[in-house]
mmCIF file of C-alpha atoms in Angstrom:
data_model
loop_
_atom_site.group_PDB
_atom_site.id
_atom_site.type_symbol
_atom_site.label_atom_id
_atom_site.label_comp_id
_atom_site.label_asym_id
_atom_site.label_seq_id
_atom_site.Cartn_x
_atom_site.Cartn_y
_atom_site.Cartn_z
ATOM 1 C CA UNK Y 1046 111.188 80.463 41.841
ATOM 2 C CA UNK Y 1047 113.216 82.292 39.213
ATOM 3 C CA UNK Y 1048 113.851 85.583 41.022
ATOM 4 C CA UNK Y 1049 117.565 86.340 41.185
ATOM 5 C CA UNK Y 1050 119.111 86.447 44.653
ATOM 6 C CA UNK Y 1051 119.716 89.879 46.166
ATOM 7 C CA UNK Y 1052 123.373 90.874 46.123
ATOM 8 C CA UNK Y 1053 124.502 92.487 49.368
ATOM 9 C CA UNK Y 1054 127.970 93.121 50.820
ATOM 10 C CA UNK Y 1055 128.991 91.217 53.918
ATOM 11 C CA UNK Y 1056 127.192 92.727 56.893
ATOM 12 C CA UNK Y 1057 129.558 94.486 59.276
ATOM 13 C CA UNK Y 1058 127.062 95.804 61.826
ATOM 14 C CA UNK Y 1059 125.708 94.239 65.024
ATOM 15 C CA UNK Y 1060 124.260 90.770 64.613
ATOM 16 C CA UNK Y 1061 120.841 89.742 65.901
ATOM 17 C CA UNK Y 1062 120.448 86.658 68.035
ATOM 18 C CA UNK Y 1063 119.335 83.465 66.324
ATOM 19 C CA UNK Y 1064 115.916 83.814 67.930
ATOM 20 C CA UNK Y 1065 115.553 87.409 66.748
ATOM 21 C CA UNK Y 1066 116.504 86.525 63.183
ATOM 22 C CA UNK Y 1067 114.265 83.442 63.091
ATOM 23 C CA UNK Y 1068 111.311 85.581 64.153
ATOM 24 C CA UNK Y 1069 111.866 87.764 61.089
ATOM 25 C CA UNK Y 1070 111.332 84.827 58.703
ATOM 26 C CA UNK Y 1071 108.201 83.410 57.124
ATOM 27 C CA UNK Y 1072 109.477 80.058 55.856
ATOM 28 C CA UNK Y 1073 108.006 79.801 52.368
ATOM 29 C CA UNK Y 1074 106.491 76.546 51.060
ATOM 30 C CA UNK Y 1075 104.635 77.868 48.016
ATOM 31 C CA UNK Y 1076 106.265 76.274 44.985
ATOM 32 C CA UNK Y 1077 103.558 74.499 42.972
ATOM 33 C CA UNK Y 1078 105.546 71.285 42.543
ATOM 34 C CA UNK Y 1079 106.103 70.572 46.250
ATOM 35 C CA UNK Y 1080 104.980 67.116 47.319
ATOM 36 C CA UNK Y 1081 103.364 66.481 50.693
ATOM 37 C CA UNK Y 1082 106.628 64.899 51.829
ATOM 38 C CA UNK Y 1083 108.520 68.060 50.843
ATOM 39 C CA UNK Y 1084 105.967 70.217 52.652
ATOM 40 C CA UNK Y 1085 106.396 68.054 55.763
ATOM 41 C CA UNK Y 1086 110.164 68.496 55.556
ATOM 42 C CA UNK Y 1087 109.693 72.265 55.258
ATOM 43 C CA UNK Y 1088 107.476 72.292 58.331
ATOM 44 C CA UNK Y 1089 110.225 70.461 60.225
ATOM 45 C CA UNK Y 1090 112.646 73.204 59.186
ATOM 46 C CA UNK Y 1091 110.297 75.861 60.544
ATOM 47 C CA UNK Y 1092 109.982 73.911 63.797
ATOM 48 C CA UNK Y 1093 113.729 73.408 64.107
ATOM 49 C CA UNK Y 1094 114.498 77.107 63.759
ATOM 50 C CA UNK Y 1095 111.271 78.427 65.336
ATOM 51 C CA UNK Y 1096 110.559 80.871 62.521
ATOM 52 C CA UNK Y 1097 107.851 83.512 62.814
ATOM 53 C CA UNK Y 1098 105.633 81.498 60.505
ATOM 54 C CA UNK Y 1099 105.365 79.193 57.572
ATOM 55 C CA UNK Y 1100 103.588 80.401 54.451
ATOM 56 C CA UNK Y 1101 101.957 77.411 52.759
ATOM 57 C CA UNK Y 1102 99.647 76.767 49.848
ATOM 58 C CA UNK Y 1103 95.956 76.809 50.808
ATOM 59 C CA UNK Y 1104 95.649 73.043 50.395
ATOM 60 C CA UNK Y 1105 98.438 72.541 52.944
ATOM 61 C CA UNK Y 1106 97.007 74.674 55.764
ATOM 62 C CA UNK Y 1107 95.380 71.770 57.608
ATOM 63 C CA UNK Y 1108 98.637 69.802 57.508
ATOM 64 C CA UNK Y 1109 100.635 72.796 58.746
ATOM 65 C CA UNK Y 1110 98.209 73.576 61.573
ATOM 66 C CA UNK Y 1111 98.443 70.017 62.861
ATOM 67 C CA UNK Y 1112 102.233 69.853 62.558
ATOM 68 C CA UNK Y 1113 102.889 73.213 64.232
ATOM 69 C CA UNK Y 1114 100.277 73.141 67.007
ATOM 70 C CA UNK Y 1115 101.688 74.613 70.213
ATOM 71 C CA UNK Y 1116 105.056 75.453 68.650
ATOM 72 C CA UNK Y 1117 104.720 79.223 68.457
ATOM 73 C CA UNK Y 1118 105.259 79.072 64.683
ATOM 74 C CA UNK Y 1119 102.258 80.702 63.005
ATOM 75 C CA UNK Y 1120 100.587 79.236 59.933
ATOM 76 C CA UNK Y 1121 100.081 81.614 57.037
ATOM 77 C CA UNK Y 1122 98.666 81.103 53.575
ATOM 78 C CA UNK Y 1123 97.972 82.987 50.370
ATOM 79 C CA UNK Y 1124 94.936 84.529 48.694
ATOM 80 C CA UNK Y 1125 94.616 85.387 45.012
ATOM 81 C CA UNK Y 1126 98.061 83.886 44.552
ATOM 82 C CA UNK Y 1127 100.160 84.453 42.528
ATOM 83 C CA UNK Y 1128 98.485 86.682 39.913
ATOM 84 C CA UNK Y 1129 95.912 88.624 41.952
ATOM 85 C CA UNK Y 1130 93.284 88.487 39.217
ATOM 86 C CA UNK Y 1131 90.528 86.698 41.122
ATOM 87 C CA UNK Y 1132 87.312 88.560 41.940
ATOM 88 C CA UNK Y 1133 86.983 90.275 45.288
ATOM 89 C CA UNK Y 1134 84.276 87.792 46.245
ATOM 90 C CA UNK Y 1135 86.609 84.895 45.494
ATOM 91 C CA UNK Y 1136 89.385 86.443 47.586
ATOM 92 C CA UNK Y 1137 86.974 87.025 50.449
ATOM 93 C CA UNK Y 1138 85.733 83.430 50.274
ATOM 94 C CA UNK Y 1139 89.279 82.080 50.145
ATOM 95 C CA UNK Y 1140 90.242 84.190 53.155
ATOM 96 C CA UNK Y 1141 87.271 82.950 55.157
ATOM 97 C CA UNK Y 1142 88.030 79.345 54.287
ATOM 98 C CA UNK Y 1143 91.685 79.694 55.304
ATOM 99 C CA UNK Y 1144 90.720 81.317 58.610
ATOM 100 C CA UNK Y 1145 88.299 78.453 59.220
ATOM 101 C CA UNK Y 1146 91.091 75.944 58.598
ATOM 102 C CA UNK Y 1147 93.282 77.661 61.187
ATOM 103 C CA UNK Y 1148 95.458 80.073 59.218
ATOM 104 C CA UNK Y 1149 96.703 82.926 61.398
ATOM 105 C CA UNK Y 1150 98.209 85.085 58.654
ATOM 106 C CA UNK Y 1151 96.942 85.916 55.168
ATOM 107 C CA UNK Y 1152 99.192 87.100 52.330
ATOM 108 C CA UNK Y 1153 96.908 88.472 49.598
ATOM 109 C CA UNK Y 1154 97.836 89.582 46.087
ATOM 110 C CA UNK Y 1155 96.236 92.799 44.881
ATOM 111 C CA UNK Y 1156 94.620 93.161 41.469
ATOM 112 C CA UNK Y 1157 97.812 94.376 39.829
ATOM 113 C CA UNK Y 1158 96.142 95.535 36.624
ATOM 114 C CA UNK Y 1159 93.631 97.652 38.508
ATOM 115 C CA UNK Y 1160 96.414 99.441 40.359
ATOM 116 C CA UNK Y 1161 98.407 99.964 37.165
ATOM 117 C CA UNK Y 1162 95.269 101.382 35.570
ATOM 118 C CA UNK Y 1163 94.816 103.905 38.375
ATOM 119 C CA UNK Y 1164 91.783 102.355 40.070
ATOM 120 C CA UNK Y 1165 93.170 102.768 43.575
ATOM 121 C CA UNK Y 1166 89.679 102.803 45.114
ATOM 122 C CA UNK Y 1167 89.031 99.280 43.810
ATOM 123 C CA UNK Y 1168 92.320 98.070 45.276
ATOM 124 C CA UNK Y 1169 91.627 99.672 48.643
ATOM 125 C CA UNK Y 1170 88.091 98.300 48.818
ATOM 126 C CA UNK Y 1171 89.314 94.811 47.965
ATOM 127 C CA UNK Y 1172 92.009 94.900 50.632
ATOM 128 C CA UNK Y 1173 89.460 96.146 53.169
ATOM 129 C CA UNK Y 1174 87.134 93.266 52.282
ATOM 130 C CA UNK Y 1175 89.913 90.741 52.834
ATOM 131 C CA UNK Y 1176 90.927 92.397 56.115
ATOM 132 C CA UNK Y 1177 87.323 92.096 57.304
ATOM 133 C CA UNK Y 1178 87.119 88.448 56.208
ATOM 134 C CA UNK Y 1179 90.367 87.715 58.071
ATOM 135 C CA UNK Y 1180 88.595 88.466 61.371
ATOM 136 C CA UNK Y 1181 91.575 90.057 63.074
ATOM 137 C CA UNK Y 1182 94.264 87.819 61.590
ATOM 138 C CA UNK Y 1183 97.370 89.454 60.178
ATOM 139 C CA UNK Y 1184 96.908 90.532 56.556
ATOM 140 C CA UNK Y 1185 99.936 91.179 54.358
ATOM 141 C CA UNK Y 1186 99.281 92.831 50.999
ATOM 142 C CA UNK Y 1187 101.461 91.714 48.071
ATOM 143 C CA UNK Y 1188 102.064 94.368 45.407
ATOM 144 C CA UNK Y 1189 104.305 92.586 42.890
ATOM 145 C CA UNK Y 1190 106.520 95.651 42.652
ATOM 146 C CA UNK Y 1191 108.269 94.448 39.490
ATOM 147 C CA UNK Y 1192 105.175 95.455 37.495
ATOM 148 C CA UNK Y 1193 104.632 98.881 39.090
ATOM 149 C CA UNK Y 1194 106.259 102.301 38.894
ATOM 150 C CA UNK Y 1195 107.018 104.252 42.055
ATOM 151 C CA UNK Y 1196 103.860 106.361 41.860
ATOM 152 C CA UNK Y 1197 101.691 103.247 41.535
ATOM 153 C CA UNK Y 1198 103.540 101.533 44.368
ATOM 154 C CA UNK Y 1199 103.130 104.466 46.740
ATOM 155 C CA UNK Y 1200 99.430 104.786 45.936
ATOM 156 C CA UNK Y 1201 98.969 101.098 46.613
ATOM 157 C CA UNK Y 1202 100.852 101.196 49.902
ATOM 158 C CA UNK Y 1203 98.713 104.087 51.107
ATOM 159 C CA UNK Y 1204 95.576 102.199 50.091
ATOM 160 C CA UNK Y 1205 96.700 99.143 52.048
ATOM 161 C CA UNK Y 1206 97.258 101.222 55.155
ATOM 162 C CA UNK Y 1207 93.874 102.914 54.790
ATOM 163 C CA UNK Y 1208 92.238 99.492 54.376
ATOM 164 C CA UNK Y 1209 93.689 98.229 57.654
ATOM 165 C CA UNK Y 1210 96.419 95.873 56.443
ATOM 166 C CA UNK Y 1211 99.170 94.976 58.895
ATOM 167 C CA UNK Y 1212 101.925 94.623 56.265
ATOM 168 C CA UNK Y 1213 102.843 95.742 52.791
ATOM 169 C CA UNK Y 1214 104.833 93.109 50.912
ATOM 170 C CA UNK Y 1215 107.122 93.434 47.912
ATOM 171 C CA UNK Y 1216 106.327 90.436 45.757
ATOM 172 C CA UNK Y 1217 105.192 86.842 45.379
ATOM 173 C CA UNK Y 1218 108.590 85.520 44.327
ATOM 174 C CA UNK Y 1219 107.066 84.361 41.029
ATOM 175 C CA UNK Y 1220 107.409 87.598 39.013
ATOM 176 C CA UNK Y 1221 110.454 88.813 37.032
ATOM 177 C CA UNK Y 1222 111.797 90.633 40.101
ATOM 178 C CA UNK Y 1223 111.578 90.419 43.865
ATOM 179 C CA UNK Y 1224 112.533 92.573 46.822
ATOM 180 C CA UNK Y 1225 114.902 95.485 46.266
ATOM 181 C CA UNK Y 1226 116.545 97.941 48.633
ATOM 182 C CA UNK Y 1227 114.905 100.846 46.786
ATOM 183 C CA UNK Y 1228 111.440 99.378 47.230
ATOM 184 C CA UNK Y 1229 111.932 98.687 50.933
ATOM 185 C CA UNK Y 1230 113.042 102.302 51.422
ATOM 186 C CA UNK Y 1231 110.032 103.570 49.446
ATOM 187 C CA UNK Y 1232 107.663 101.419 51.493
ATOM 188 C CA UNK Y 1233 109.104 102.691 54.739
ATOM 189 C CA UNK Y 1234 108.822 106.322 53.618
ATOM 190 C CA UNK Y 1235 105.229 105.853 52.468
ATOM 191 C CA UNK Y 1236 103.432 103.991 55.249
ATOM 192 C CA UNK Y 1237 103.108 104.837 58.936
ATOM 193 C CA UNK Y 1238 105.414 103.173 61.471
ATOM 194 C CA UNK Y 1239 102.682 100.773 62.634
ATOM 195 C CA UNK Y 1240 102.455 99.228 59.158
ATOM 196 C CA UNK Y 1241 105.177 96.620 58.782
ATOM 197 C CA UNK Y 1242 107.082 95.618 55.663
ATOM 198 C CA UNK Y 1243 107.661 92.129 54.314
ATOM 199 C CA UNK Y 1244 110.428 91.517 51.775
ATOM 200 C CA UNK Y 1245 109.993 88.494 49.537
ATOM 201 C CA UNK Y 1246 111.684 87.280 46.397
ATOM 202 C CA UNK Y 1247 115.449 86.815 46.287
ATOM 203 C CA UNK Y 1248 116.177 87.022 50.034
ATOM 204 C CA UNK Y 1249 118.540 84.044 50.178
ATOM 205 C CA UNK Y 1250 121.458 85.226 52.298
ATOM 206 C CA UNK Y 1251 121.986 86.598 55.781
ATOM 207 C CA UNK Y 1252 123.617 89.708 54.346
ATOM 208 C CA UNK Y 1253 120.581 90.485 52.178
ATOM 209 C CA UNK Y 1254 118.218 89.969 55.105
ATOM 210 C CA UNK Y 1255 120.194 92.237 57.414
ATOM 211 C CA UNK Y 1256 120.574 94.996 54.819
ATOM 212 C CA UNK Y 1257 116.843 95.034 54.037
ATOM 213 C CA UNK Y 1258 116.081 94.928 57.751
ATOM 214 C CA UNK Y 1259 118.248 98.037 58.171
ATOM 215 C CA UNK Y 1260 116.098 99.757 55.553
ATOM 216 C CA UNK Y 1261 112.868 98.885 57.341
ATOM 217 C CA UNK Y 1262 111.756 95.348 56.496
ATOM 218 C CA UNK Y 1263 110.641 93.404 59.558
ATOM 219 C CA UNK Y 1264 109.558 90.116 57.978
ATOM 220 C CA UNK Y 1265 111.081 88.091 55.163
ATOM 221 C CA UNK Y 1266 109.651 85.408 52.923
ATOM 222 C CA UNK Y 1267 112.442 82.883 52.461
ATOM 223 C CA UNK Y 1268 113.066 79.384 51.191
ATOM 224 C CA UNK Y 1269 116.748 79.521 52.243
ATOM 225 C CA UNK Y 1270 115.875 79.693 55.948
ATOM 226 C CA UNK Y 1271 118.334 77.037 57.067
ATOM 227 C CA UNK Y 1272 121.241 78.541 55.110
ATOM 228 C CA UNK Y 1273 120.522 82.042 56.450
ATOM 229 C CA UNK Y 1274 120.263 80.987 60.081
ATOM 230 C CA UNK Y 1275 123.161 78.527 59.950
ATOM 231 C CA UNK Y 1276 125.332 81.342 58.578
ATOM 232 C CA UNK Y 1277 124.228 83.558 61.460
ATOM 233 C CA UNK Y 1278 125.021 80.826 63.983
ATOM 234 C CA UNK Y 1279 128.538 80.506 62.553
ATOM 235 C CA UNK Y 1280 129.144 84.268 62.638
ATOM 236 C CA UNK Y 1281 127.900 84.531 66.211
ATOM 237 C CA UNK Y 1282 130.284 81.741 67.192
ATOM 238 C CA UNK Y 1283 133.182 83.550 65.499
ATOM 239 C CA UNK Y 1284 132.325 86.757 67.328
ATOM 240 C CA UNK Y 1285 131.928 85.140 70.759
ATOM 241 C CA UNK Y 1286 134.694 85.892 73.297
ATOM 242 C CA UNK Y 1287 136.882 82.969 74.407
ATOM 243 C CA UNK Y 1288 135.527 80.930 77.287
ATOM 244 C CA UNK Y 1289 136.744 82.193 80.668
ATOM 245 C CA UNK Y 1290 140.026 80.661 81.654
ATOM 246 C CA UNK Y 1291 140.585 78.818 78.405
ATOM 247 C CA UNK Y 1292 142.565 75.595 78.384
ATOM 248 C CA UNK Y 1293 144.806 75.068 81.385
ATOM 249 C CA UNK Y 1294 148.474 75.646 80.783
ATOM 250 C CA UNK Y 1295 150.764 72.686 81.335
ATOM 251 C CA UNK Y 1296 154.150 72.975 83.003
#
């Protein structure tokens, strides 16, 4: 992925627990060049840290379902990814196939050109069709914000809510830009509190994650999961009070 990392100052607010932070992360395994061995290693990372989910390529769903069975880590996959230009029927079929394979979460890409052209009804109807095909599974709608102006974004977010999506999501991570603080704030202002926000693209540090969480993001697509959570573990250790009693004094 070529999206630049998000720059954020060192976080100086309260820190979440490791478990809380891990449950904000969808560990991303979507790069087209990943081998099966690399996917397996990524699934081990998700298991080690007990992330909210993994987001894998459609061809890897069966592998992920088997590897993560009983772990509490959900398996997610993508529809119309990464360009969003497939027909609605194709997106519906892909969603149904992924659900049949055991996917619990669906991240779908909208038809970006239709939204840019003002055909909001088409976008809403397509999202609604995918939500129906998902049969109650969590649907996250990817807008690829780098290609949209604020008016188009807001119209799309409202359409996603009206269509029954659980999340609005910033980007695929494969466009010229990814998540931004301004977009997270716009998303939060636009959709109702029950619609959650997923930030993806450039979220590679703990500081970026915590800043975007402050603005309203509740889930994060990340490849740097281990680095983010290891940094949090170190900061929590630094902030912990000394053990009671400390070392015994000699004398």
